[in-house]
mmCIF file of C-alpha atoms in Angstrom:
data_model
loop_
_atom_site.group_PDB
_atom_site.id
_atom_site.type_symbol
_atom_site.label_atom_id
_atom_site.label_comp_id
_atom_site.label_asym_id
_atom_site.label_seq_id
_atom_site.Cartn_x
_atom_site.Cartn_y
_atom_site.Cartn_z
ATOM 1 C CA MET G 1 152.032 93.186 142.236
ATOM 2 C CA ASN G 2 155.296 91.922 140.665
ATOM 3 C CA ALA G 3 154.699 93.512 137.257
ATOM 4 C CA TYR G 4 158.218 94.891 136.681
ATOM 5 C CA PHE G 5 161.469 93.462 135.340
ATOM 6 C CA HIS G 6 163.618 91.669 137.920
ATOM 7 C CA VAL G 7 166.661 93.904 138.664
ATOM 8 C CA PRO G 8 168.342 92.717 141.899
ATOM 9 C CA PRO G 9 170.646 94.926 143.993
ATOM 10 C CA ILE G 10 174.406 94.490 143.594
ATOM 11 C CA ALA G 11 176.823 93.386 146.367
ATOM 12 C CA LEU G 12 174.104 93.158 149.025
ATOM 13 C CA GLY G 13 175.584 92.491 152.456
ATOM 14 C CA THR G 14 179.043 93.883 151.624
ATOM 15 C CA VAL G 15 180.702 97.258 152.074
ATOM 16 C CA GLU G 16 180.235 97.776 148.308
ATOM 17 C CA VAL G 17 176.441 97.373 148.530
ATOM 18 C CA GLU G 18 174.387 99.341 146.032
ATOM 19 C CA CYS G 19 172.245 102.164 147.380
ATOM 20 C CA LEU G 20 168.488 102.250 146.776
ATOM 21 C CA SER G 21 168.573 105.385 144.602
ATOM 22 C CA SER G 22 171.074 103.664 142.294
ATOM 23 C CA LEU G 23 168.927 100.520 142.125
ATOM 24 C CA LEU G 24 165.852 102.605 141.245
ATOM 25 C CA HIS G 25 167.850 104.300 138.476
ATOM 26 C CA ARG G 26 168.871 100.907 137.038
ATOM 27 C CA ILE G 27 165.305 99.597 137.283
ATOM 28 C CA SER G 28 164.041 102.691 135.479
ATOM 29 C CA TYR G 29 166.716 102.333 132.780
ATOM 30 C CA ALA G 30 165.735 98.685 132.267
ATOM 31 C CA HIS G 31 162.146 99.825 131.645
ATOM 32 C CA GLY G 32 163.217 102.624 129.293
ATOM 33 C CA VAL G 33 161.862 105.421 131.505
ATOM 34 C CA SER G 34 163.292 108.023 133.880
ATOM 35 C CA ARG G 35 163.345 107.436 137.630
ATOM 36 C CA PHE G 36 160.648 110.066 138.058
ATOM 37 C CA GLN G 37 158.403 108.255 135.570
ATOM 38 C CA PHE G 38 158.997 104.886 137.229
ATOM 39 C CA ILE G 39 158.230 106.177 140.735
ATOM 40 C CA SER G 40 155.129 107.943 139.426
ATOM 41 C CA HIS G 41 153.926 104.669 137.877
ATOM 42 C CA LEU G 42 154.717 102.713 141.060
ATOM 43 C CA GLN G 43 152.952 105.351 143.127
ATOM 44 C CA SER G 44 149.832 105.132 140.974
ATOM 45 C CA ARG G 45 149.710 101.324 141.057
ATOM 46 C CA TRP G 46 150.380 101.094 144.801
ATOM 47 C CA ARG G 47 147.669 103.632 145.542
ATOM 48 C CA THR G 48 145.192 101.780 143.309
ATOM 49 C CA GLU G 49 145.949 98.332 144.709
ATOM 50 C CA THR G 50 146.609 99.116 148.389
ATOM 51 C CA ASP G 51 145.179 102.619 148.890
ATOM 52 C CA ASN G 52 148.549 103.760 150.311
ATOM 53 C CA HIS G 53 150.494 106.886 149.386
ATOM 54 C CA LEU G 54 154.080 106.745 148.093
ATOM 55 C CA PRO G 55 156.142 109.989 148.131
ATOM 56 C CA ARG G 56 157.407 111.251 144.792
ATOM 57 C CA CYS G 57 161.092 111.374 143.825
ATOM 58 C CA GLU G 58 161.733 114.891 145.065
ATOM 59 C CA GLU G 59 160.122 114.336 148.475
ATOM 60 C CA LEU G 60 162.787 112.144 150.099
ATOM 61 C CA ARG G 61 166.373 110.974 150.027
ATOM 62 C CA TRP G 62 165.898 107.315 149.155
ATOM 63 C CA ASP G 63 168.992 105.944 150.893
ATOM 64 C CA GLY G 64 168.326 107.263 154.422
ATOM 65 C CA TYR G 65 166.153 106.093 157.308
ATOM 66 C CA SER G 66 163.239 108.553 157.423
ATOM 67 C CA PRO G 67 159.604 107.350 157.697
ATOM 68 C CA ASN G 68 159.189 108.043 153.979
ATOM 69 C CA VAL G 69 162.003 105.585 153.236
ATOM 70 C CA SER G 70 160.083 102.937 155.214
ATOM 71 C CA ILE G 71 157.030 103.597 153.034
ATOM 72 C CA ALA G 72 159.137 103.373 149.873
ATOM 73 C CA LEU G 73 160.661 100.061 150.987
ATOM 74 C CA SER G 74 157.181 98.649 151.653
ATOM 75 C CA ALA G 75 156.032 99.652 148.159
ATOM 76 C CA LEU G 76 159.154 98.219 146.493
ATOM 77 C CA ASN G 77 158.922 94.985 148.473
ATOM 78 C CA TYR G 78 155.298 94.714 147.363
ATOM 79 C CA ALA G 79 156.280 95.410 143.737
ATOM 80 C CA PHE G 80 159.337 93.131 143.462
ATOM 81 C CA GLY G 81 158.888 90.542 146.189
ATOM 82 C CA TYR G 82 162.296 90.880 147.861
ATOM 83 C CA ASP G 83 163.689 92.831 150.810
ATOM 84 C CA LEU G 84 165.718 95.958 149.949
ATOM 85 C CA GLU G 85 166.424 97.223 153.470
ATOM 86 C CA GLY G 86 170.150 96.551 153.050
ATOM 87 C CA THR G 87 170.356 99.206 150.323
ATOM 88 C CA THR G 88 169.428 101.975 152.792
ATOM 89 C CA LEU G 89 170.270 103.179 156.306
ATOM 90 C CA ILE G 90 166.818 102.161 157.550
ATOM 91 C CA ALA G 91 168.498 100.082 160.294
ATOM 92 C CA LEU G 92 169.389 103.392 161.989
ATOM 93 C CA GLN G 93 165.731 104.325 162.447
ATOM 94 C CA GLY G 94 165.124 104.818 166.168
ATOM 95 C CA ILE G 95 168.897 105.013 166.764
ATOM 96 C CA CYS G 96 169.796 108.299 165.072
ATOM 97 C CA ALA G 97 168.037 111.679 164.949
ATOM 98 C CA GLY G 98 164.626 111.525 163.327
ATOM 99 C CA ASN G 99 165.313 114.560 161.122
ATOM 100 C CA SER G 100 168.021 112.503 159.307
ATOM 101 C CA ILE G 101 170.413 115.475 159.394
ATOM 102 C CA GLY G 102 174.004 114.303 159.130
ATOM 103 C CA SER G 103 173.161 111.065 157.351
ATOM 104 C CA ILE G 104 172.591 111.225 153.574
ATOM 105 C CA LYS G 105 174.120 113.743 151.175
ATOM 106 C CA HIS G 106 171.849 116.002 149.163
ATOM 107 C CA GLU G 107 173.861 115.544 145.957
ATOM 108 C CA ARG G 108 175.130 112.482 144.119
ATOM 109 C CA CYS G 109 178.860 111.688 144.234
ATOM 110 C CA TRP G 110 180.887 108.803 142.822
ATOM 111 C CA CYS G 111 184.351 107.268 142.398
ATOM 112 C CA PRO G 112 185.321 107.355 138.690
ATOM 113 C CA ALA G 113 187.610 104.316 139.059
ATOM 114 C CA CYS G 114 184.792 102.220 140.584
ATOM 115 C CA LEU G 115 182.409 103.080 137.735
ATOM 116 C CA LYS G 116 185.137 102.227 135.215
ATOM 117 C CA GLY G 117 185.812 98.959 137.063
ATOM 118 C CA ASP G 118 182.122 98.051 136.888
ATOM 119 C CA ARG G 119 182.238 98.333 133.100
ATOM 120 C CA GLU G 120 185.435 96.311 132.851
ATOM 121 C CA ALA G 121 183.982 93.589 135.103
ATOM 122 C CA GLY G 122 180.904 93.284 132.871
ATOM 123 C CA ARG G 123 178.410 94.480 135.464
ATOM 124 C CA PRO G 124 176.224 97.591 135.248
ATOM 125 C CA PRO G 125 177.758 100.717 136.836
ATOM 126 C CA TYR G 126 176.151 101.527 140.177
ATOM 127 C CA ASP G 127 176.458 103.904 143.160
ATOM 128 C CA ARG G 128 177.597 102.513 146.505
ATOM 129 C CA LEU G 129 175.610 103.216 149.673
ATOM 130 C CA LEU G 130 178.895 104.209 151.323
ATOM 131 C CA TRP G 131 179.252 107.161 148.920
ATOM 132 C CA ARG G 132 175.886 108.539 150.035
ATOM 133 C CA VAL G 133 176.844 108.906 153.718
ATOM 134 C CA GLN G 134 177.790 112.414 154.799
ATOM 135 C CA GLY G 135 181.473 112.731 155.670
ATOM 136 C CA VAL G 136 182.624 110.132 153.121
ATOM 137 C CA GLU G 137 184.723 112.080 150.641
ATOM 138 C CA ARG G 138 187.037 109.476 149.111
ATOM 139 C CA CYS G 139 187.081 105.901 147.819
ATOM 140 C CA SER G 140 189.287 103.822 150.107
ATOM 141 C CA LEU G 141 189.682 101.152 147.406
ATOM 142 C CA HIS G 142 191.183 103.431 144.742
ATOM 143 C CA LYS G 143 192.264 106.286 147.062
ATOM 144 C CA LEU G 144 190.461 108.850 144.920
ATOM 145 C CA ARG G 145 188.323 111.797 145.998
ATOM 146 C CA LEU G 146 184.670 111.333 145.160
ATOM 147 C CA ARG G 147 183.348 113.513 142.337
ATOM 148 C CA ARG G 148 180.225 115.640 142.400
ATOM 149 C CA ASN G 149 180.347 117.142 138.898
ATOM 150 C CA CYS G 150 180.797 115.882 135.344
ATOM 151 C CA PRO G 151 184.472 116.248 134.290
ATOM 152 C CA HIS G 152 183.343 117.474 130.858
ATOM 153 C CA CYS G 153 180.500 119.954 131.437
ATOM 154 C CA GLU G 154 180.815 120.482 135.246
ATOM 155 C CA SER G 155 177.106 119.755 135.802
ATOM 156 C CA GLY G 156 175.806 117.990 138.923
ATOM 157 C CA GLN G 157 173.974 114.670 138.541
ATOM 158 C CA THR G 158 170.678 115.478 140.232
ATOM 159 C CA LYS G 159 168.139 114.944 137.444
ATOM 160 C CA ASP G 160 165.374 112.438 138.145
ATOM 161 C CA SER G 161 164.346 112.820 134.480
ATOM 162 C CA SER G 162 167.594 111.308 133.153
ATOM 163 C CA LYS G 163 167.447 108.130 131.039
ATOM 164 C CA VAL G 164 171.176 107.392 130.756
ATOM 165 C CA GLU G 165 173.203 104.868 132.740
ATOM 166 C CA LEU G 166 174.894 105.890 135.969
ATOM 167 C CA ASP G 167 178.361 106.288 134.429
ATOM 168 C CA GLN G 168 177.051 108.801 131.870
ATOM 169 C CA CYS G 169 176.399 112.497 132.444
ATOM 170 C CA SER G 170 172.704 113.326 132.511
ATOM 171 C CA THR G 171 173.454 116.626 130.729
ATOM 172 C CA CYS G 172 176.116 115.971 128.056
ATOM 173 C CA GLY G 173 175.988 112.152 127.902
ATOM 174 C CA GLN G 174 179.755 111.699 128.269
ATOM 175 C CA SER G 175 181.528 109.356 130.664
ATOM 176 C CA LEU G 176 181.681 110.267 134.360
ATOM 177 C CA ALA G 177 184.572 107.833 134.822
ATOM 178 C CA SER G 178 187.116 109.607 132.599
ATOM 179 C CA LEU G 179 189.719 112.350 133.025
ATOM 180 C CA THR G 180 191.194 111.295 136.378
ATOM 181 C CA SER G 181 194.423 113.030 137.378
ATOM 182 C CA ILE G 182 196.888 113.244 140.231
ATOM 183 C CA ARG G 183 194.808 115.962 141.904
ATOM 184 C CA ASP G 184 192.066 113.362 142.472
ATOM 185 C CA TYR G 185 194.469 111.208 144.522
ATOM 186 C CA SER G 186 193.900 111.139 148.289
ATOM 187 C CA PRO G 187 196.275 108.609 149.897
ATOM 188 C CA ARG G 188 195.343 108.903 153.589
ATOM 189 C CA PRO G 189 192.074 107.807 155.239
ATOM 190 C CA LEU G 190 189.871 110.703 156.291
ATOM 191 C CA PHE G 191 188.464 111.177 159.788
ATOM 192 C CA GLY G 192 185.748 108.583 160.471
ATOM 193 C CA GLU G 193 186.212 106.757 157.162
ATOM 194 C CA GLU G 194 186.976 103.334 158.640
ATOM 195 C CA GLN G 195 184.094 103.558 161.127
ATOM 196 C CA THR G 196 181.655 104.451 158.347
ATOM 197 C CA GLU G 197 182.782 101.458 156.295
ATOM 198 C CA GLN G 198 182.224 99.174 159.287
ATOM 199 C CA LEU G 199 178.768 100.656 159.774
ATOM 200 C CA ILE G 200 177.761 99.942 156.154
ATOM 201 C CA LEU G 201 179.237 96.437 156.254
ATOM 202 C CA ARG G 202 177.351 95.475 159.433
ATOM 203 C CA LEU G 203 174.059 97.335 159.071
ATOM 204 C CA GLY G 204 172.165 94.106 159.585
ATOM 205 C CA GLU G 205 173.445 93.855 163.172
ATOM 206 C CA LEU G 206 171.745 97.130 164.132
ATOM 207 C CA ARG G 207 168.130 96.103 163.632
ATOM 208 C CA GLY G 208 166.344 96.207 166.973
ATOM 209 C CA ALA G 209 169.113 98.076 168.811
ATOM 210 C CA ALA G 210 167.888 100.268 171.666
ATOM 211 C CA SER G 211 167.944 104.055 171.494
ATOM 212 C CA GLY G 212 170.102 106.177 173.781
ATOM 213 C CA SER G 213 173.313 104.256 173.073
ATOM 214 C CA LEU G 214 175.446 107.399 173.008
ATOM 215 C CA ARG G 215 174.086 108.521 176.378
ATOM 216 C CA VAL G 216 174.873 105.125 177.919
ATOM 217 C CA PHE G 217 178.352 105.120 176.393
ATOM 218 C CA LEU G 218 179.261 108.592 177.705
ATOM 219 C CA SER G 219 177.830 107.963 181.168
ATOM 220 C CA ASN G 220 179.889 104.755 181.516
ATOM 221 C CA LEU G 221 183.250 106.199 180.524
ATOM 222 C CA SER G 222 185.856 105.942 183.258
ATOM 223 C CA SER G 223 187.341 109.365 182.462
ATOM 224 C CA PRO G 224 186.506 112.005 185.114
ATOM 225 C CA ALA G 225 185.916 114.658 182.450
ATOM 226 C CA LYS G 226 182.217 115.077 181.609
ATOM 227 C CA ASP G 227 182.184 118.269 179.552
ATOM 228 C CA TRP G 228 181.746 116.464 176.256
ATOM 229 C CA GLY G 229 180.695 119.614 174.421
ATOM 230 C CA LYS G 230 184.091 121.131 175.239
ATOM 231 C CA HIS G 231 186.120 118.096 174.170
ATOM 232 C CA LEU G 232 184.086 116.950 171.181
ATOM 233 C CA GLY G 233 183.258 120.298 169.627
ATOM 234 C CA ASP G 234 179.721 121.226 168.632
ATOM 235 C CA ILE G 235 178.621 117.817 167.325
ATOM 236 C CA PHE G 236 176.006 117.673 170.096
ATOM 237 C CA HIS G 237 174.837 121.257 169.503
ATOM 238 C CA THR G 238 173.251 122.391 172.803
ATOM 239 C CA ARG G 239 172.530 118.915 174.176
ATOM 240 C CA GLN G 240 175.351 117.023 175.858
ATOM 241 C CA TYR G 241 173.426 113.731 176.145
ATOM 242 C CA PRO G 242 171.183 113.392 173.075
ATOM 243 C CA ILE G 243 168.936 110.332 173.054
ATOM 244 C CA LEU G 244 168.870 110.213 169.263
ATOM 245 C CA PRO G 245 172.177 111.695 168.045
ATOM 246 C CA GLN G 246 173.086 112.519 164.472
ATOM 247 C CA LEU G 247 174.932 109.816 162.550
ATOM 248 C CA THR G 248 177.955 112.101 162.165
ATOM 249 C CA SER G 249 178.055 112.448 165.966
ATOM 250 C CA LEU G 250 178.152 108.664 166.444
ATOM 251 C CA ILE G 251 180.937 108.315 163.875
ATOM 252 C CA ALA G 252 182.934 111.136 165.475
ATOM 253 C CA VAL G 253 182.629 109.673 168.992
ATOM 254 C CA ALA G 254 183.528 106.143 167.832
ATOM 255 C CA THR G 255 186.558 107.461 165.951
ATOM 256 C CA HIS G 256 187.689 109.712 168.776
ATOM 257 C CA PHE G 257 187.518 107.038 171.494
ATOM 258 C CA GLY G 258 188.761 104.269 169.193
ATOM 259 C CA VAL G 259 185.778 101.964 169.715
ATOM 260 C CA ASP G 260 183.837 99.928 167.202
ATOM 261 C CA ILE G 261 180.802 101.934 166.066
ATOM 262 C CA VAL G 262 178.547 98.876 165.855
ATOM 263 C CA GLN G 263 179.491 97.908 169.395
ATOM 264 C CA LEU G 264 178.885 101.491 170.533
ATOM 265 C CA ILE G 265 175.324 101.228 169.194
ATOM 266 C CA THR G 266 174.471 97.654 170.224
ATOM 267 C CA SER G 267 176.481 97.368 173.481
ATOM 268 C CA PRO G 268 177.469 100.874 174.613
ATOM 269 C CA ALA G 269 178.427 99.932 178.173
ATOM 270 C CA SER G 270 180.843 97.292 176.905
ATOM 271 C CA ALA G 271 182.281 99.750 174.380
ATOM 272 C CA ALA G 272 182.821 102.309 177.148
ATOM 273 C CA ALA G 273 184.661 99.730 179.266
ATOM 274 C CA GLN G 274 187.054 99.042 176.391
ATOM 275 C CA SER G 275 187.759 102.706 175.768
ATOM 276 C CA GLY G 276 191.002 103.760 177.408
ATOM 277 C CA LEU G 277 191.905 106.794 175.367
ATOM 278 C CA GLU G 278 192.391 110.216 176.880
ATOM 279 C CA ILE G 279 189.935 112.945 175.952
ATOM 280 C CA GLY G 280 191.037 115.046 173.015
ATOM 281 C CA LYS G 281 189.478 116.812 170.113
ATOM 282 C CA ALA G 282 187.196 114.696 167.937
ATOM 283 C CA SER G 283 188.030 116.443 164.691
ATOM 284 C CA PRO G 284 191.569 116.545 163.290
ATOM 285 C CA ARG G 285 193.467 119.761 163.867
ATOM 286 C CA LYS G 286 193.451 122.212 161.013
ATOM 287 C CA MET G 287 196.807 122.570 159.311
ATOM 288 C CA ARG G 288 198.078 125.067 156.843
ATOM 289 C CA ARG G 289 198.042 123.929 153.253
ATOM 290 C CA PRO G 290 201.477 122.492 152.429
ATOM 291 C CA SER G 291 203.275 124.683 149.924
ATOM 292 C CA SER G 292 206.884 125.042 148.864
ATOM 293 C CA HIS G 293 206.325 128.699 147.996
ATOM 294 C CA LEU G 294 206.078 131.740 150.199
ATOM 295 C CA ARG G 295 203.262 134.067 149.182
ATOM 296 C CA ALA G 296 205.390 136.365 146.981
ATOM 297 C CA ASN G 297 207.242 133.443 145.441
ATOM 298 C CA ARG G 298 203.999 131.574 144.831
ATOM 299 C CA THR G 299 202.458 134.596 143.098
ATOM 300 C CA ALA G 300 205.528 134.960 140.869
ATOM 301 C CA TRP G 301 205.460 131.240 140.140
ATOM 302 C CA PHE G 302 201.788 131.350 139.152
ATOM 303 C CA ARG G 303 202.407 134.311 136.827
ATOM 304 C CA LYS G 304 205.071 132.287 135.001
ATOM 305 C CA GLU G 305 202.652 129.368 134.765
ATOM 306 C CA LEU G 306 200.012 131.656 133.228
ATOM 307 C CA GLU G 307 202.441 133.101 130.709
ATOM 308 C CA ALA G 308 203.660 129.614 129.782
ATOM 309 C CA ALA G 309 200.087 128.427 129.247
ATOM 310 C CA LEU G 310 199.320 131.397 126.979
ATOM 311 C CA ALA G 311 202.505 130.819 124.966
ATOM 312 C CA GLY G 312 202.008 127.061 124.779
ATOM 313 C CA GLY G 313 199.216 127.145 122.220
ATOM 314 C CA PRO G 314 195.869 125.342 122.112
ATOM 315 C CA PRO G 315 194.007 123.712 123.637
ATOM 316 C CA TYR G 316 193.599 126.415 126.271
ATOM 317 C CA PRO G 317 191.947 125.543 129.616
ATOM 318 C CA SER G 318 189.470 127.843 131.277
ATOM 319 C CA THR G 319 190.755 130.052 134.092
ATOM 320 C CA ALA G 320 188.916 127.916 136.660
ATOM 321 C CA GLN G 321 190.389 124.669 135.274
ATOM 322 C CA PHE G 322 193.878 126.169 135.106
ATOM 323 C CA CYS G 323 193.739 127.389 138.723
ATOM 324 C CA ARG G 324 192.246 124.141 140.004
ATOM 325 C CA SER G 325 195.036 122.066 138.438
ATOM 326 C CA ARG G 326 197.629 124.247 140.214
ATOM 327 C CA ASP G 327 195.841 124.511 143.558
ATOM 328 C CA TYR G 328 195.470 128.276 143.183
ATOM 329 C CA SER G 329 192.454 130.428 143.964
ATOM 330 C CA ALA G 330 190.624 131.489 140.790
ATOM 331 C CA THR G 331 189.433 134.686 142.514
ATOM 332 C CA ALA G 332 192.991 135.578 143.556
ATOM 333 C CA ALA G 333 194.225 134.868 140.027
ATOM 334 C CA ARG G 334 191.618 137.149 138.446
ATOM 335 C CA ASN G 335 192.340 139.937 140.952
ATOM 336 C CA SER G 336 196.141 139.673 140.652
ATOM 337 C CA PHE G 337 196.393 139.051 136.909
ATOM 338 C CA PRO G 338 193.230 140.410 135.253
ATOM 339 C CA TRP G 339 194.836 140.860 131.822
ATOM 340 C CA LEU G 340 196.444 137.391 131.700
ATOM 341 C CA THR G 341 193.404 135.530 133.015
ATOM 342 C CA GLY G 342 191.124 137.539 130.704
ATOM 343 C CA LYS G 343 193.259 136.585 127.726
ATOM 344 C CA LEU G 344 193.290 132.934 128.801
ATOM 345 C CA SER G 345 189.493 132.931 129.110
ATOM 346 C CA ALA G 346 189.108 134.536 125.678
ATOM 347 C CA LEU G 347 191.382 131.939 124.075
ATOM 348 C CA HIS G 348 189.490 129.154 125.877
ATOM 349 C CA ARG G 349 186.170 130.453 124.514
ATOM 350 C CA GLU G 350 187.646 130.683 121.017
ATOM 351 C CA CYS G 351 188.921 127.090 121.245
ATOM 352 C CA SER G 352 185.556 125.927 122.555
ATOM 353 C CA ARG G 353 183.726 127.611 119.664
ATOM 354 C CA ALA G 354 186.138 126.045 117.168
ATOM 355 C CA GLU G 355 185.681 122.615 118.741
ATOM 356 C CA LEU G 356 181.897 123.028 118.728
ATOM 357 C CA GLU G 357 182.000 123.982 115.046
ATOM 358 C CA ARG G 358 184.177 120.939 114.285
ATOM 359 C CA GLN G 359 181.781 118.652 116.152
ATOM 360 C CA THR G 360 178.777 120.182 114.415
ATOM 361 C CA LEU G 361 180.338 119.678 110.963
ATOM 362 C CA ALA G 362 181.303 116.078 111.803
ATOM 363 C CA ALA G 363 177.781 115.286 113.041
ATOM 364 C CA ALA G 364 176.177 116.981 110.026
ATOM 365 C CA LYS G 365 178.390 114.958 107.679
ATOM 366 C CA VAL G 366 177.301 111.693 109.320
ATOM 367 C CA ILE G 367 173.643 112.762 109.157
ATOM 368 C CA ARG G 368 173.894 113.483 105.409
ATOM 369 C CA SER G 369 175.487 110.084 104.768
ATOM 370 C CA LEU G 370 172.812 108.091 106.606
ATOM 371 C CA PRO G 371 170.945 105.606 104.401
ATOM 372 C CA GLN G 372 167.177 105.879 104.219
ATOM 373 C CA ASP G 373 166.526 102.910 106.526
ATOM 374 C CA LYS G 374 168.664 104.510 109.248
ATOM 375 C CA LYS G 375 166.829 107.819 108.891
ATOM 376 C CA ARG G 376 163.583 106.069 109.835
ATOM 377 C CA LEU G 377 164.952 104.893 113.175
ATOM 378 C CA PRO G 378 163.579 106.485 116.373
ATOM 379 C CA VAL G 379 165.202 109.813 117.116
ATOM 380 C CA LYS G 380 166.874 108.567 120.314
ATOM 381 C CA VAL G 381 168.489 105.644 118.502
ATOM 382 C CA ARG G 382 169.558 107.920 115.645
ATOM 383 C CA THR G 383 171.024 110.457 118.063
ATOM 384 C CA ARG G 384 173.160 107.903 119.870
ATOM 385 C CA MET G 385 174.314 106.286 116.616
ATOM 386 C CA ILE G 386 175.311 109.637 115.069
ATOM 387 C CA ALA G 387 177.121 110.680 118.245
ATOM 388 C CA GLU G 388 179.143 107.437 118.267
ATOM 389 C CA GLN G 389 180.081 107.721 114.595
ATOM 390 C CA SER G 390 180.963 111.431 114.602
ATOM 391 C CA GLY G 391 182.466 111.776 118.059
ATOM 392 C CA ALA G 392 180.179 114.733 118.776
ATOM 393 C CA PRO G 393 178.341 115.017 122.126
ATOM 394 C CA MET G 394 174.705 113.962 122.110
ATOM 395 C CA HIS G 395 173.420 117.461 122.875
ATOM 396 C CA VAL G 396 175.108 118.740 119.677
ATOM 397 C CA VAL G 397 173.478 115.976 117.626
ATOM 398 C CA ARG G 398 170.084 116.688 119.208
ATOM 399 C CA ARG G 399 170.357 120.368 118.310
ATOM 400 C CA ILE G 400 171.125 119.566 114.640
ATOM 401 C CA LEU G 401 168.313 117.019 114.376
ATOM 402 C CA SER G 402 165.783 119.349 115.988
ATOM 403 C CA ALA G 403 166.789 122.135 113.573
ATOM 404 C CA ASP G 404 166.377 119.769 110.584
ATOM 405 C CA ASP G 405 162.925 118.701 111.794
#
């Protein structure tokens, strides 16, 4: 077929490999359409030319290993002429549970520093396959927690109808790579993080691996204890020897016993022979949140923080933002200090209205000063140009232009 622009995947074969959903977004952006529109067009062409059915955007998680992902890879290989298996977890098909539970996240998440680094390096911003795996909650390169919401409007990035680049919010159009703070910092590796990185880096070694690797590994352990459900929690649910375990179960077992996850899958008996660790709990023990305040002292401290914020003048944060920046429950704050939090919320709304009015006036001023040749530009081009010149968000400019029309 080969009727589309050539947009190759980024960092294929490395731990920073681009995921398929990100590649589809970039391909769609290159064609000036949304991902939903691109997949619909590909679906129509593939059905016409091969009489095969391609699932629509909302019917599958593109980066996993389900049968629908296999169909999608066949259609994309037919359309572009190159193999994209390395952008998905398709190598785990026949190794992990067929329902794909415990593999790919339902929502998009990203590292703001990585997206910013993509821009600075002169390459298009893209999502890493590693970020899509369940259990991965931080970027080991920048030691930052992965985000799930826009730092400006708090919206999730789940729209298949979006036509912006991957470092822009699909709702407000602002940068997803801005407004990092110390609360985003996560210095220590999380449980299973290193094993997951090894899995992504060496996905190519898993093709053709036999099923039942976890069963072989557990049955060959030299430890006399066999009650794996007791020692490893509920990761096996009601089955102690699953033939096709969940991906999270494989990662937990590899981390717990200190064996290489790729070796556990491809050569489980050898991995079991190298495991000499005693049986313990797979998941890290829960610890109380570190705090220098006792409960009464912490409540008194937070009250002073609230009063200082109210006396400090604008801009005023919302109650949720204020509590999040101080690691304090917003519900507890509203219950303990209803008058103070209510006043803070009212001042925040007043500041937001004033800022919206300022942005509206700035955008309207730019619109009035546009020369006639600029006014004849397409509305999308005009909207972006006015937003850049006025500093107003794109949704504010759209609202003014639609009212004028």
